[in-house]
mmCIF file of C-alpha atoms in Angstrom:
data_model
loop_
_atom_site.group_PDB
_atom_site.id
_atom_site.type_symbol
_atom_site.label_atom_id
_atom_site.label_comp_id
_atom_site.label_asym_id
_atom_site.label_seq_id
_atom_site.Cartn_x
_atom_site.Cartn_y
_atom_site.Cartn_z
ATOM 1 C CA ALA Z 1 -0.219 -0.032 0.342
ATOM 2 C CA GLN Z 2 1.439 3.441 -0.434
ATOM 3 C CA SER Z 3 0.644 6.230 1.739
ATOM 4 C CA VAL Z 4 1.483 10.103 2.075
ATOM 5 C CA ALA Z 5 2.241 12.356 5.233
ATOM 6 C CA GLN Z 6 2.473 15.956 5.342
ATOM 7 C CA PRO Z 7 2.956 16.790 8.579
ATOM 8 C CA GLU Z 8 1.745 20.351 8.962
ATOM 9 C CA ASP Z 9 -1.470 21.526 8.417
ATOM 10 C CA GLN Z 10 -0.340 25.241 8.177
ATOM 11 C CA VAL Z 11 2.412 26.810 7.285
ATOM 12 C CA ASN Z 12 3.183 30.561 7.522
ATOM 13 C CA VAL Z 13 5.732 32.507 5.806
ATOM 14 C CA ALA Z 14 6.587 36.435 5.646
ATOM 15 C CA GLU Z 15 6.499 37.763 1.552
ATOM 16 C CA GLY Z 16 9.694 37.532 -0.004
ATOM 17 C CA ASN Z 17 11.349 34.800 3.130
ATOM 18 C CA PRO Z 18 11.691 31.199 1.640
ATOM 19 C CA LEU Z 19 9.226 28.935 2.235
ATOM 20 C CA THR Z 20 9.465 25.104 2.757
ATOM 21 C CA VAL Z 21 6.262 22.971 2.626
ATOM 22 C CA LYS Z 22 6.674 18.724 3.814
ATOM 23 C CA CYS Z 23 5.827 15.750 2.716
ATOM 24 C CA THR Z 24 7.333 12.201 3.265
ATOM 25 C CA TYR Z 25 6.238 8.820 1.633
ATOM 26 C CA SER Z 26 5.574 5.155 1.601
ATOM 27 C CA VAL Z 27 5.145 3.255 -1.527
ATOM 28 C CA SER Z 28 6.238 -0.783 -2.007
ATOM 29 C CA GLY Z 29 8.310 -0.226 -5.076
ATOM 30 C CA ASN Z 30 9.953 3.333 -6.928
ATOM 31 C CA PRO Z 31 7.864 5.721 -6.387
ATOM 32 C CA TYR Z 32 6.469 9.028 -8.813
ATOM 33 C CA LEU Z 33 6.082 12.187 -6.722
ATOM 34 C CA PHE Z 34 3.385 14.864 -7.506
ATOM 35 C CA TRP Z 35 2.803 18.468 -5.768
ATOM 36 C CA TYR Z 36 -0.332 20.235 -6.870
ATOM 37 C CA VAL Z 37 -2.206 24.022 -5.482
ATOM 38 C CA GLN Z 38 -5.572 24.604 -4.709
ATOM 39 C CA TYR Z 39 -6.992 27.889 -4.682
ATOM 40 C CA PRO Z 40 -10.465 28.647 -2.861
ATOM 41 C CA ASN Z 41 -13.842 27.426 -4.558
ATOM 42 C CA ARG Z 42 -10.978 25.965 -7.365
ATOM 43 C CA GLY Z 43 -9.700 22.209 -8.204
ATOM 44 C CA LEU Z 44 -6.518 21.158 -7.957
ATOM 45 C CA GLN Z 45 -3.802 22.575 -10.089
ATOM 46 C CA PHE Z 46 -0.405 20.595 -11.150
ATOM 47 C CA LEU Z 47 2.361 22.229 -10.299
ATOM 48 C CA LEU Z 48 5.563 19.804 -10.574
ATOM 49 C CA LYS Z 49 6.414 16.020 -10.508
ATOM 50 C CA TYR Z 50 9.304 13.182 -9.863
ATOM 51 C CA ILE Z 51 9.426 10.402 -12.460
ATOM 52 C CA THR Z 52 13.013 9.773 -12.355
ATOM 53 C CA GLY Z 53 16.473 11.477 -12.412
ATOM 54 C CA ASP Z 54 17.471 14.856 -11.630
ATOM 55 C CA ASN Z 55 16.853 14.878 -7.834
ATOM 56 C CA LEU Z 56 15.622 18.377 -7.962
ATOM 57 C CA VAL Z 57 12.348 18.978 -10.364
ATOM 58 C CA LYS Z 58 11.740 22.661 -11.192
ATOM 59 C CA GLY Z 59 7.850 23.184 -11.723
ATOM 60 C CA SER Z 60 5.566 25.806 -12.202
ATOM 61 C CA TYR Z 61 5.629 29.708 -10.542
ATOM 62 C CA GLY Z 62 9.043 29.516 -9.208
ATOM 63 C CA PHE Z 63 8.268 26.273 -7.021
ATOM 64 C CA GLU Z 64 10.564 22.926 -6.955
ATOM 65 C CA ALA Z 65 10.548 20.545 -4.992
ATOM 66 C CA GLU Z 66 13.742 17.519 -4.093
ATOM 67 C CA PHE Z 67 13.246 14.157 -4.242
ATOM 68 C CA ASN Z 68 15.774 12.584 -1.258
ATOM 69 C CA LYS Z 69 15.460 8.463 -1.394
ATOM 70 C CA SER Z 70 16.988 7.600 1.563
ATOM 71 C CA GLN Z 71 14.370 9.892 3.599
ATOM 72 C CA THR Z 72 11.468 8.617 1.957
ATOM 73 C CA SER Z 73 10.621 12.725 1.616
ATOM 74 C CA PHE Z 74 9.495 15.254 -1.587
ATOM 75 C CA HIS Z 75 9.766 18.775 0.525
ATOM 76 C CA LEU Z 76 7.996 21.664 -1.949
ATOM 77 C CA LYS Z 77 10.236 24.757 -1.760
ATOM 78 C CA LYS Z 78 10.148 28.481 -3.095
ATOM 79 C CA PRO Z 79 13.406 30.756 -2.910
ATOM 80 C CA SER Z 80 11.144 33.943 -2.142
ATOM 81 C CA ALA Z 81 7.185 33.323 -1.125
ATOM 82 C CA LEU Z 82 4.376 36.011 -2.539
ATOM 83 C CA VAL Z 83 1.230 36.756 -1.388
ATOM 84 C CA SER Z 84 -0.353 35.181 -3.664
ATOM 85 C CA ASP Z 85 1.141 31.629 -3.418
ATOM 86 C CA SER Z 86 -1.169 31.968 -0.021
ATOM 87 C CA ALA Z 87 -3.093 28.036 -1.153
ATOM 88 C CA LEU Z 88 -3.554 24.952 -0.170
ATOM 89 C CA TYR Z 89 -0.487 22.403 -1.189
ATOM 90 C CA PHE Z 90 -1.271 18.388 -1.776
ATOM 91 C CA CYS Z 91 1.426 16.022 -2.204
ATOM 92 C CA ALA Z 92 0.564 12.740 -3.963
ATOM 93 C CA VAL Z 93 2.442 9.151 -4.747
ATOM 94 C CA ARG Z 94 2.157 6.138 -6.640
ATOM 95 C CA ASP Z 95 4.294 3.580 -6.609
ATOM 96 C CA ARG Z 96 5.549 2.952 -10.700
ATOM 97 C CA TRP Z 97 4.080 -0.327 -10.182
ATOM 98 C CA GLY Z 98 0.681 0.458 -9.941
ATOM 99 C CA ASN Z 99 -2.626 -1.122 -10.943
ATOM 100 C CA ALA Z 100 -4.911 0.365 -14.024
ATOM 101 C CA GLY Z 101 -5.610 4.042 -13.904
ATOM 102 C CA ASN Z 102 -2.555 5.541 -12.674
ATOM 103 C CA MET Z 103 -3.942 5.538 -8.948
ATOM 104 C CA LEU Z 104 -2.773 8.606 -6.889
ATOM 105 C CA THR Z 105 -2.728 8.696 -2.807
ATOM 106 C CA PHE Z 106 -2.398 12.555 -1.537
ATOM 107 C CA GLY Z 107 -1.326 13.457 1.572
ATOM 108 C CA GLY Z 108 -3.790 15.605 3.702
ATOM 109 C CA GLY Z 109 -2.016 18.852 2.430
ATOM 110 C CA THR Z 110 -0.300 21.684 4.121
ATOM 111 C CA ARG Z 111 -2.307 25.709 4.015
ATOM 112 C CA LEU Z 112 0.310 27.940 2.883
ATOM 113 C CA MET Z 113 -0.489 31.296 4.067
ATOM 114 C CA VAL Z 114 2.182 34.070 3.393
ATOM 115 C CA LYS Z 115 1.992 37.690 5.252
ATOM 116 C CA PRO Z 116 2.678 41.041 3.763
ATOM 117 C CA GLU U 1 -9.313 25.192 -16.944
ATOM 118 C CA THR U 2 -10.199 24.475 -20.122
ATOM 119 C CA GLY U 3 -8.427 20.840 -20.330
ATOM 120 C CA VAL U 4 -11.618 19.155 -17.542
ATOM 121 C CA THR U 5 -14.702 21.228 -17.381
ATOM 122 C CA GLN U 6 -17.723 20.167 -14.634
ATOM 123 C CA THR U 7 -21.360 21.119 -14.430
ATOM 124 C CA PRO U 8 -22.291 22.352 -12.767
ATOM 125 C CA ARG U 9 -20.175 24.302 -10.320
ATOM 126 C CA HIS U 10 -22.727 24.763 -7.674
ATOM 127 C CA LEU U 11 -25.522 22.327 -6.683
ATOM 128 C CA VAL U 12 -28.280 22.363 -3.487
ATOM 129 C CA MET U 13 -30.187 19.114 -3.829
ATOM 130 C CA GLY U 14 -32.771 17.482 -1.064
ATOM 131 C CA MET U 15 -32.383 13.920 0.308
ATOM 132 C CA THR U 16 -34.949 13.223 -1.916
ATOM 133 C CA ASN U 17 -33.666 14.301 -5.242
ATOM 134 C CA LYS U 18 -31.978 13.166 -8.268
ATOM 135 C CA LYS U 19 -29.506 14.834 -9.856
ATOM 136 C CA SER U 20 -26.505 14.309 -12.171
ATOM 137 C CA LEU U 21 -22.851 15.909 -12.163
ATOM 138 C CA LYS U 22 -21.343 16.231 -15.676
ATOM 139 C CA CYS U 23 -17.794 15.960 -16.568
ATOM 140 C CA GLU U 24 -15.459 16.185 -20.062
ATOM 141 C CA GLN U 25 -11.756 16.518 -20.598
ATOM 142 C CA HIS U 26 -10.856 17.905 -23.597
ATOM 143 C CA LEU U 27 -6.843 16.392 -23.012
ATOM 144 C CA GLY U 28 -7.157 13.025 -25.460
ATOM 145 C CA HIS U 29 -6.634 10.966 -22.179
ATOM 146 C CA ASN U 30 -8.086 7.646 -21.916
ATOM 147 C CA ALA U 31 -9.007 7.552 -17.788
ATOM 148 C CA MET U 32 -11.181 9.690 -15.763
ATOM 149 C CA TYR U 33 -11.962 9.541 -12.071
ATOM 150 C CA TRP U 34 -14.180 11.074 -9.705
ATOM 151 C CA TYR U 35 -13.302 12.329 -6.396
ATOM 152 C CA LYS U 36 -15.024 13.752 -2.906
ATOM 153 C CA GLN U 37 -13.289 16.952 -0.842
ATOM 154 C CA SER U 38 -14.473 16.952 2.719
ATOM 155 C CA ALA U 39 -14.103 19.813 4.590
ATOM 156 C CA LYS U 40 -10.755 18.634 6.905
ATOM 157 C CA LYS U 41 -11.017 15.405 5.888
ATOM 158 C CA PRO U 42 -7.712 14.122 2.808
ATOM 159 C CA LEU U 43 -9.142 13.731 -0.575
ATOM 160 C CA GLU U 44 -11.141 10.804 -1.126
ATOM 161 C CA LEU U 45 -10.868 8.663 -4.512
ATOM 162 C CA MET U 46 -14.296 7.612 -5.468
ATOM 163 C CA PHE U 47 -14.189 6.131 -8.907
ATOM 164 C CA VAL U 48 -11.851 5.254 -12.134
ATOM 165 C CA TYR U 49 -12.488 4.397 -15.552
ATOM 166 C CA SER U 50 -10.026 3.577 -18.063
ATOM 167 C CA LEU U 51 -10.314 3.102 -21.521
ATOM 168 C CA GLU U 52 -14.301 3.642 -20.396
ATOM 169 C CA GLU U 53 -13.993 0.235 -18.131
ATOM 170 C CA ARG U 54 -14.330 0.717 -13.997
ATOM 171 C CA VAL U 55 -10.984 -0.212 -12.642
ATOM 172 C CA GLU U 56 -11.803 1.003 -9.342
ATOM 173 C CA ASN U 57 -14.966 1.381 -6.880
ATOM 174 C CA ASN U 58 -13.105 2.518 -3.341
ATOM 175 C CA SER U 59 -16.437 1.212 -1.495
ATOM 176 C CA VAL U 60 -18.524 4.081 -2.418
ATOM 177 C CA PRO U 61 -21.920 3.714 -1.268
ATOM 178 C CA SER U 62 -24.480 2.909 -3.929
ATOM 179 C CA ARG U 63 -26.490 6.002 -3.995
ATOM 180 C CA PHE U 64 -23.339 7.183 -6.267
ATOM 181 C CA SER U 65 -23.625 5.516 -9.239
ATOM 182 C CA PRO U 66 -20.983 6.456 -12.372
ATOM 183 C CA GLU U 67 -21.603 6.329 -15.770
ATOM 184 C CA CYS U 68 -18.232 6.809 -18.583
ATOM 185 C CA PRO U 69 -20.146 6.575 -22.022
ATOM 186 C CA ASN U 70 -16.884 7.265 -23.627
ATOM 187 C CA SER U 71 -13.292 8.748 -22.495
ATOM 188 C CA SER U 72 -14.412 12.328 -22.945
ATOM 189 C CA HIS U 73 -17.120 11.818 -20.834
ATOM 190 C CA LEU U 74 -18.282 10.893 -17.062
ATOM 191 C CA PHE U 75 -21.038 11.148 -14.997
ATOM 192 C CA LEU U 76 -21.909 10.781 -11.312
ATOM 193 C CA HIS U 77 -25.416 10.054 -10.698
ATOM 194 C CA LEU U 78 -26.601 11.294 -7.154
ATOM 195 C CA HIS U 79 -29.710 9.956 -5.791
ATOM 196 C CA THR U 80 -31.308 10.104 -2.084
ATOM 197 C CA LEU U 81 -27.973 11.612 -0.921
ATOM 198 C CA GLN U 82 -27.691 12.089 3.263
ATOM 199 C CA PRO U 83 -26.104 16.001 4.356
ATOM 200 C CA GLU U 84 -23.094 14.433 4.925
ATOM 201 C CA ASP U 85 -22.437 14.278 1.128
ATOM 202 C CA SER U 86 -22.245 17.724 1.543
ATOM 203 C CA ALA U 87 -18.518 18.540 0.062
ATOM 204 C CA LEU U 88 -16.176 19.628 -3.549
ATOM 205 C CA TYR U 89 -16.691 16.569 -6.158
ATOM 206 C CA LEU U 90 -13.780 16.711 -8.550
ATOM 207 C CA CYS U 91 -12.774 15.211 -11.904
ATOM 208 C CA ALA U 92 -9.962 14.188 -13.282
ATOM 209 C CA SER U 93 -8.615 12.848 -16.070
ATOM 210 C CA SER U 94 -5.050 10.979 -17.050
ATOM 211 C CA GLN U 95 -3.233 8.972 -20.147
ATOM 212 C CA ASP U 96 -3.047 5.362 -18.697
ATOM 213 C CA TRP U 97 -0.903 3.639 -21.226
ATOM 214 C CA ALA U 98 -2.437 0.079 -22.155
ATOM 215 C CA PRO U 99 -1.714 -2.389 -23.018
ATOM 216 C CA VAL U 100 0.615 -2.547 -19.587
ATOM 217 C CA PRO U 101 -1.757 -0.811 -17.714
ATOM 218 C CA GLY U 102 -0.526 1.274 -14.737
ATOM 219 C CA PHE U 103 2.638 2.086 -16.683
ATOM 220 C CA SER U 104 2.369 5.528 -16.975
ATOM 221 C CA THR U 105 3.972 8.355 -15.309
ATOM 222 C CA ASP U 106 1.128 10.653 -16.858
ATOM 223 C CA THR U 107 -0.136 13.614 -14.486
ATOM 224 C CA GLN U 108 -3.889 13.919 -13.839
ATOM 225 C CA TYR U 109 -5.367 17.029 -14.208
ATOM 226 C CA PHE U 110 -8.298 18.214 -12.497
ATOM 227 C CA GLY U 111 -11.614 19.920 -13.260
ATOM 228 C CA PRO U 112 -12.998 23.087 -11.108
ATOM 229 C CA GLY U 113 -14.996 21.201 -8.906
ATOM 230 C CA THR U 114 -18.921 20.931 -8.096
ATOM 231 C CA ARG U 115 -20.136 22.551 -4.347
ATOM 232 C CA LEU U 116 -22.633 20.096 -3.365
ATOM 233 C CA THR U 117 -24.829 20.734 -0.693
ATOM 234 C CA VAL U 118 -27.701 18.099 0.543
ATOM 235 C CA LEU U 119 -30.308 19.848 2.686
#
């Protein structure tokens, strides 16, 4: 079985400061990892994914994430936060040898609050 | 959000009503999903269709009935719902490669959701 943990319900950061949203995962094989963002009353928007290769993945809106196999983590980062980054962030994982349907398991979400 | 569209965006219904949620994807994908997002709960996968066949039914009550008439359209038929069914219902699509089911690196793309309130 696969699982994802986002240990922080909320992360507060000042505008212009770096931000990190944490994610750890568990899969039986090699993982595919994803980050999504959700703005109020909207669906989930894809930010970035790790499939293979370079452990540092760059995505939309200046976000990046680092895959760390030994720590089974995939933390989301941004060097300089914007107020407009305030939203709900979801980490998701699937086992590379998953079942039909490309099914993901999502974490519980982390609310990012960026204050001016 | 033009890739995956959902209608209606908001729906209020009584417990005895019958209604349907519609999802349409314009991305040429062959897998579609229904998720339920409730306050303070993780995103719950409800149904998965791959190549128009249901491949996952995640112990969802029978008052929710999915339908996938073709690879671009997905419906969720609702009847005799309960107030605890009030939630944001999200549709997603992705490419699921056959004939090796599951061996896909493709991303799921989500619609904007339908906010359902059951009175």
